[in-house]
Amino acid sequence: MATLKELAQVEERFVGGHRLCAGCGHGISVRMVLNALENDENVVVGCATGCLEVASTIYPYTAWNCSFIHNAFENAAATISGVEAAYRSLKKQGKLKDDFKFVAFGGDGGTYDIGLQSLSGAMERGHKMVYVCLDNGAYMNTGIQRSSATPIGADTTTSPAGKVIPGKQQPRKDLAALIAAHNIPYVAQTAISNWQDVHKKAKKAFEVDGPAFINILSPCPRGWRYNTPDIVDLVKKAVETRFWPLYEVEDGKWKLNSKPKKYVSVEEFLKPQGRFKHVFAPGNEDLLKRIQEEVDKQWLALLERCGEEPELPPR
Amino acid sequence: MKNKVALTGNEAVAQAMRQINPDVVAAYPITPSTEVVQMFSSFVANGKVDTEFVTVESEHSAMSATMGASAAGARAMTCTSSQGLAYMFEVVYIAASMRLPIVFPVANRALSGPINIHCDHSDAMGIKQAGVIQLFSENAQEAYDNMIQAIRIAEHPDVQLPVSVNYDGFITSHALDVLEILDDETVKNFIGVYKPREALLNVNEPVSMGSFDMYDYYFEHKYQQVAAMEAAKRVIEEVGKEYAKISGRNYGLVDAYKLDDADMAVVVMNSAAGSSKGVCDELRAKGLKVGVLKPRAFRPFPHEAIADALKGVKAVAVLDRAETFSTLGGPMFADVRNSLYDLKNDIKVVNYVYGLGGRDLRLEDVEQIYSDLDDIIKTGKVDNFVRYLGLRE
Ligand SMILES: Cc1ncc(C[n+]2csc(CCOP(=O)(O)OP(=O)(O)O)c2C)c(N)n1
Ligand code: SF4
Ligand SMILES: [Mg+2]
């Protein structure tokens, strides 16, 4: 495991000059993932349309200090799978001598929703590529619309907290489980509050012989409406409250990476965020209860998959 | 060395792909081009090509993966028809704007709905504004020849654009035809080694592709595509001349058939051009001054060559195997009429929409068209300039 000091020596592939909002989770997530590559490793980065792409390649500038390709919103996985196929072909024919790694970044919209088919196809075909979903729980680039990754209750511009309907009504899609069902060598969920966890998982993902998928919680201060500098504390809360558990699935074996010692209510994660403000308004007690129930239900299901005793942390 | 063989259009196209031996093919089955995908898979499975074949889950991904491969620095191809092309629509534009020299055959089939598997050109016409070069083929021979030439056209430094090679679904794709194919070595030498201008797999020059353009660059980038299309007209002719040297067959932007002294002309693409030439010969034998103009390139549109070929005629019928629903006729009609406008010599131009959903174009239909043109010349009157050929009342 690298130390922070060593990581500081790593050559950055995603550099300054991009126009992500100050404090955007995407920049942090991308750097943490790419820093798992060694300096002498070559990488081709693919990217779906979304905040990361439009903020990092405004022509004639680029924030990418490596080969980069953006194609469209829903096809980052297919595009990188083509790059990887070209790599194998050219290598096999002796037309290329350098080695390369391949990674695609997509937002939750470009991954859970419109890009799911393309991702599923690429995972099933077994390309040696890493797909990283930067999950901020909404279509932020088009102005905070709900996606199937948006948590229940969240106020977005297409699931507004109204007088009759208090925000999004459906629980999140369990994407990591869905991708794990493709029986690929590596699937993981991670969060930037724990850089070692991100680093370790990214390293494993780049090293496995086949496709790997990483889901990373990547807060959006605009869409979530929290105090921007508090990003790391907020992500910590997401993990502690079990809203965003850290786990990995290696060759089909599920493993929980951290287990909170005590029961922390999801309120702690929701409260600092403007998108959940209405949840705490009088009359919405049932909604808060439903959100907590959903977190607990998902947690128990995860424990079972990981072969752990299915019980909630002690209160 | 040349070989005379009996092949279907799909077989001829698959053979061309085998000889091209692309680094990557990503494709998805759809009638009537499925056979190309199947035959190519067997070339891969039997080690006849060096290609990595990507068995994508859709046509959107077929084109996307082909683009990734092409951007990586590989020679990459796909293949489709109809709904598959419609499903690719979004990324075909992006492939053109990224200037990726992807060659892809399209066995033309009607677009849904209603769903129909037979030939018309509504699929190809759907992407006429996408920025890809579109070549059309009268028969299996031309489909084969166009495939080989398309590689050189697409990859030419002044062009750098995708090229689609169109041939009629079933009529050409499935019918057995006798044609000449070149030997593998001749094709290999003709197409040469692919040298990409930029490549993702080049460690020395990292490149960002597919950037976000604002109003300060988008317009110029689009104009560069126009300039590339303009250059493509020259390149198509140059490559055609070179190809004649190895094949003995001549290819240009258009095929002008018996037009030198013609009074009447039919303008038509793909297999119907063959039927039209047959009728033309019969009428010529009766002393009628008729001819046929077959555009081989539809994008770029060879308007100069068309105006030049038709400048002496009195009446023209443009045959469109696709609708535009503009109520102003088919897509080629608009372009041909536009091309003739500046001649200012009162050529009467009428449109026949024909063969939608695979309806046969009968020889009698073509005779009727010439007879209509004859009437137009005699009376000087056109009462209905958009006509639907063989439409039941
Ligand atoms: C086919 C298509 N549909 C819709 C859009 C518009 N669009 C661009 S980005 C985006 C949302 C991106 O959301 P997400 O993937 O979550 O990324 P984020 O911006 O939140 O990081 C949408 C809807 C598009 N570009 N292409
Ligand atoms: S809107 Fe949100 S996701 Fe987009 S750049 Fe700003 S902070 Fe990042
Ligand atoms: Mg998002």
CSV table of N, CA and C and ligand atoms in Angstrom, one decimal, chain A residues 26 48-52 72-74 106-111 114 134 136-142 145 147, chain B residues 90, ligand 1:
chain,number,residue,atom,x,y,z
A,26,HIS,N,-16.1,14.8,-8.5
A,26,HIS,CA,-15.6,14.1,-9.7
A,26,HIS,C,-14.1,14.2,-9.9
A,48,ALA,N,-18.0,9.4,-20.6
A,48,ALA,CA,-19.3,9.6,-21.1
A,48,ALA,C,-19.6,11.1,-21.0
A,49,THR,N,-20.6,11.5,-21.8
A,49,THR,CA,-21.0,12.9,-21.6
A,49,THR,C,-21.5,13.1,-20.2
A,50,GLY,N,-21.3,14.3,-19.7
A,50,GLY,CA,-21.7,14.6,-18.3
A,50,GLY,C,-20.8,15.7,-17.8
A,51,CYS,N,-20.9,16.0,-16.5
A,51,CYS,CA,-20.1,17.1,-16.0
A,51,CYS,C,-18.6,16.9,-16.2
A,52,LEU,N,-18.1,15.7,-15.9
A,52,LEU,CA,-16.6,15.5,-16.1
A,52,LEU,C,-16.2,15.8,-17.5
A,72,ALA,N,-20.1,9.7,-26.7
A,72,ALA,CA,-21.5,10.2,-26.5
A,72,ALA,C,-21.8,9.9,-25.0
A,73,PHE,N,-23.1,10.1,-24.7
A,73,PHE,CA,-23.6,9.9,-23.3
A,73,PHE,C,-23.6,8.4,-22.9
A,74,GLU,N,-24.1,7.6,-23.7
A,74,GLU,CA,-24.5,6.2,-23.3
A,74,GLU,C,-23.5,5.2,-23.8
A,106,GLY,N,-18.1,7.2,-16.2
A,106,GLY,CA,-19.4,7.6,-16.6
A,106,GLY,C,-20.1,8.1,-15.3
A,107,GLY,N,-21.0,9.1,-15.5
A,107,GLY,CA,-21.8,9.5,-14.3
A,107,GLY,C,-22.9,8.4,-14.0
A,108,ASP,N,-23.7,8.7,-13.0
A,108,ASP,CA,-24.7,7.7,-12.7
A,108,ASP,C,-25.7,7.6,-13.8
A,109,GLY,N,-26.0,8.8,-14.4
A,109,GLY,CA,-27.0,8.8,-15.5
A,109,GLY,C,-26.5,8.0,-16.7
A,110,GLY,N,-25.2,8.2,-17.0
A,110,GLY,CA,-24.6,7.5,-18.1
A,110,GLY,C,-24.3,6.1,-17.9
A,111,THR,N,-24.5,5.6,-16.6
A,111,THR,CA,-24.1,4.2,-16.3
A,111,THR,C,-25.4,3.4,-15.8
A,114,ILE,N,-28.9,5.4,-19.1
A,114,ILE,CA,-28.8,5.3,-20.6
A,114,ILE,C,-27.7,4.4,-21.1
A,134,LEU,N,-19.1,7.4,-11.5
A,134,LEU,CA,-19.0,8.6,-10.6
A,134,LEU,C,-20.4,8.9,-10.2
A,136,ASN,N,-23.2,10.6,-8.4
A,136,ASN,CA,-23.6,11.8,-7.6
A,136,ASN,C,-25.2,11.8,-7.5
A,137,GLY,N,-25.8,10.7,-7.9
A,137,GLY,CA,-27.2,10.5,-7.7
A,137,GLY,C,-28.1,11.4,-8.4
A,138,ALA,N,-27.7,11.9,-9.6
A,138,ALA,CA,-28.6,12.7,-10.4
A,138,ALA,C,-27.9,13.1,-11.7
A,139,TYR,N,-28.7,13.5,-12.7
A,139,TYR,CA,-28.1,14.1,-13.9
A,139,TYR,C,-27.7,15.5,-13.6
A,140,MET,N,-26.5,15.7,-13.1
A,140,MET,CA,-26.1,17.1,-12.7
A,140,MET,C,-25.9,18.0,-13.9
A,141,ASN,N,-25.3,17.4,-14.9
A,141,ASN,CA,-24.9,18.3,-16.0
A,141,ASN,C,-26.0,19.0,-16.7
A,142,THR,N,-27.2,18.3,-16.7
A,142,THR,CA,-28.4,19.0,-17.3
A,142,THR,C,-29.2,19.7,-16.3
A,145,GLN,N,-31.5,16.4,-12.6
A,145,GLN,CA,-32.7,15.6,-12.8
A,145,GLN,C,-32.5,14.2,-12.1
A,147,SER,N,-32.1,10.3,-11.4
A,147,SER,CA,-31.7,9.1,-12.2
A,147,SER,C,-32.1,7.9,-11.4
B,90,GLU,N,-27.1,8.5,-34.1
B,90,GLU,CA,-26.4,9.5,-33.2
B,90,GLU,C,-24.8,9.4,-33.4
C,1,LIG,C1,-28.6,10.6,-25.8
C,1,LIG,C2,-28.5,11.8,-24.9
C,1,LIG,N1,-29.6,12.1,-24.1
C,1,LIG,C3,-29.5,13.1,-23.2
C,1,LIG,C4,-28.3,13.9,-23.2
C,1,LIG,C5,-28.2,15.1,-22.3
C,1,LIG,N2,-27.4,14.8,-21.1
C,1,LIG,C6,-26.1,15.2,-21.2
C,1,LIG,S1,-25.2,14.9,-19.7
C,1,LIG,C7,-26.7,14.3,-19.0
C,1,LIG,C8,-26.7,13.9,-17.6
C,1,LIG,C9,-25.5,13.4,-17.0
C,1,LIG,O1,-25.7,12.8,-15.8
C,1,LIG,P1,-24.7,11.8,-15.2
C,1,LIG,O2,-24.4,10.8,-16.1
C,1,LIG,O3,-25.2,11.4,-13.9
C,1,LIG,O4,-23.4,12.7,-15.0
C,1,LIG,P2,-23.1,14.0,-14.1
C,1,LIG,O5,-23.2,15.2,-14.9
C,1,LIG,O6,-24.1,14.0,-13.0
C,1,LIG,O7,-21.7,13.8,-13.6
C,1,LIG,C10,-27.7,14.4,-19.9
C,1,LIG,C11,-29.1,14.0,-19.5
C,1,LIG,C12,-27.3,13.5,-24.1
C,1,LIG,N3,-26.1,14.2,-24.1
C,1,LIG,N4,-27.4,12.5,-24.9
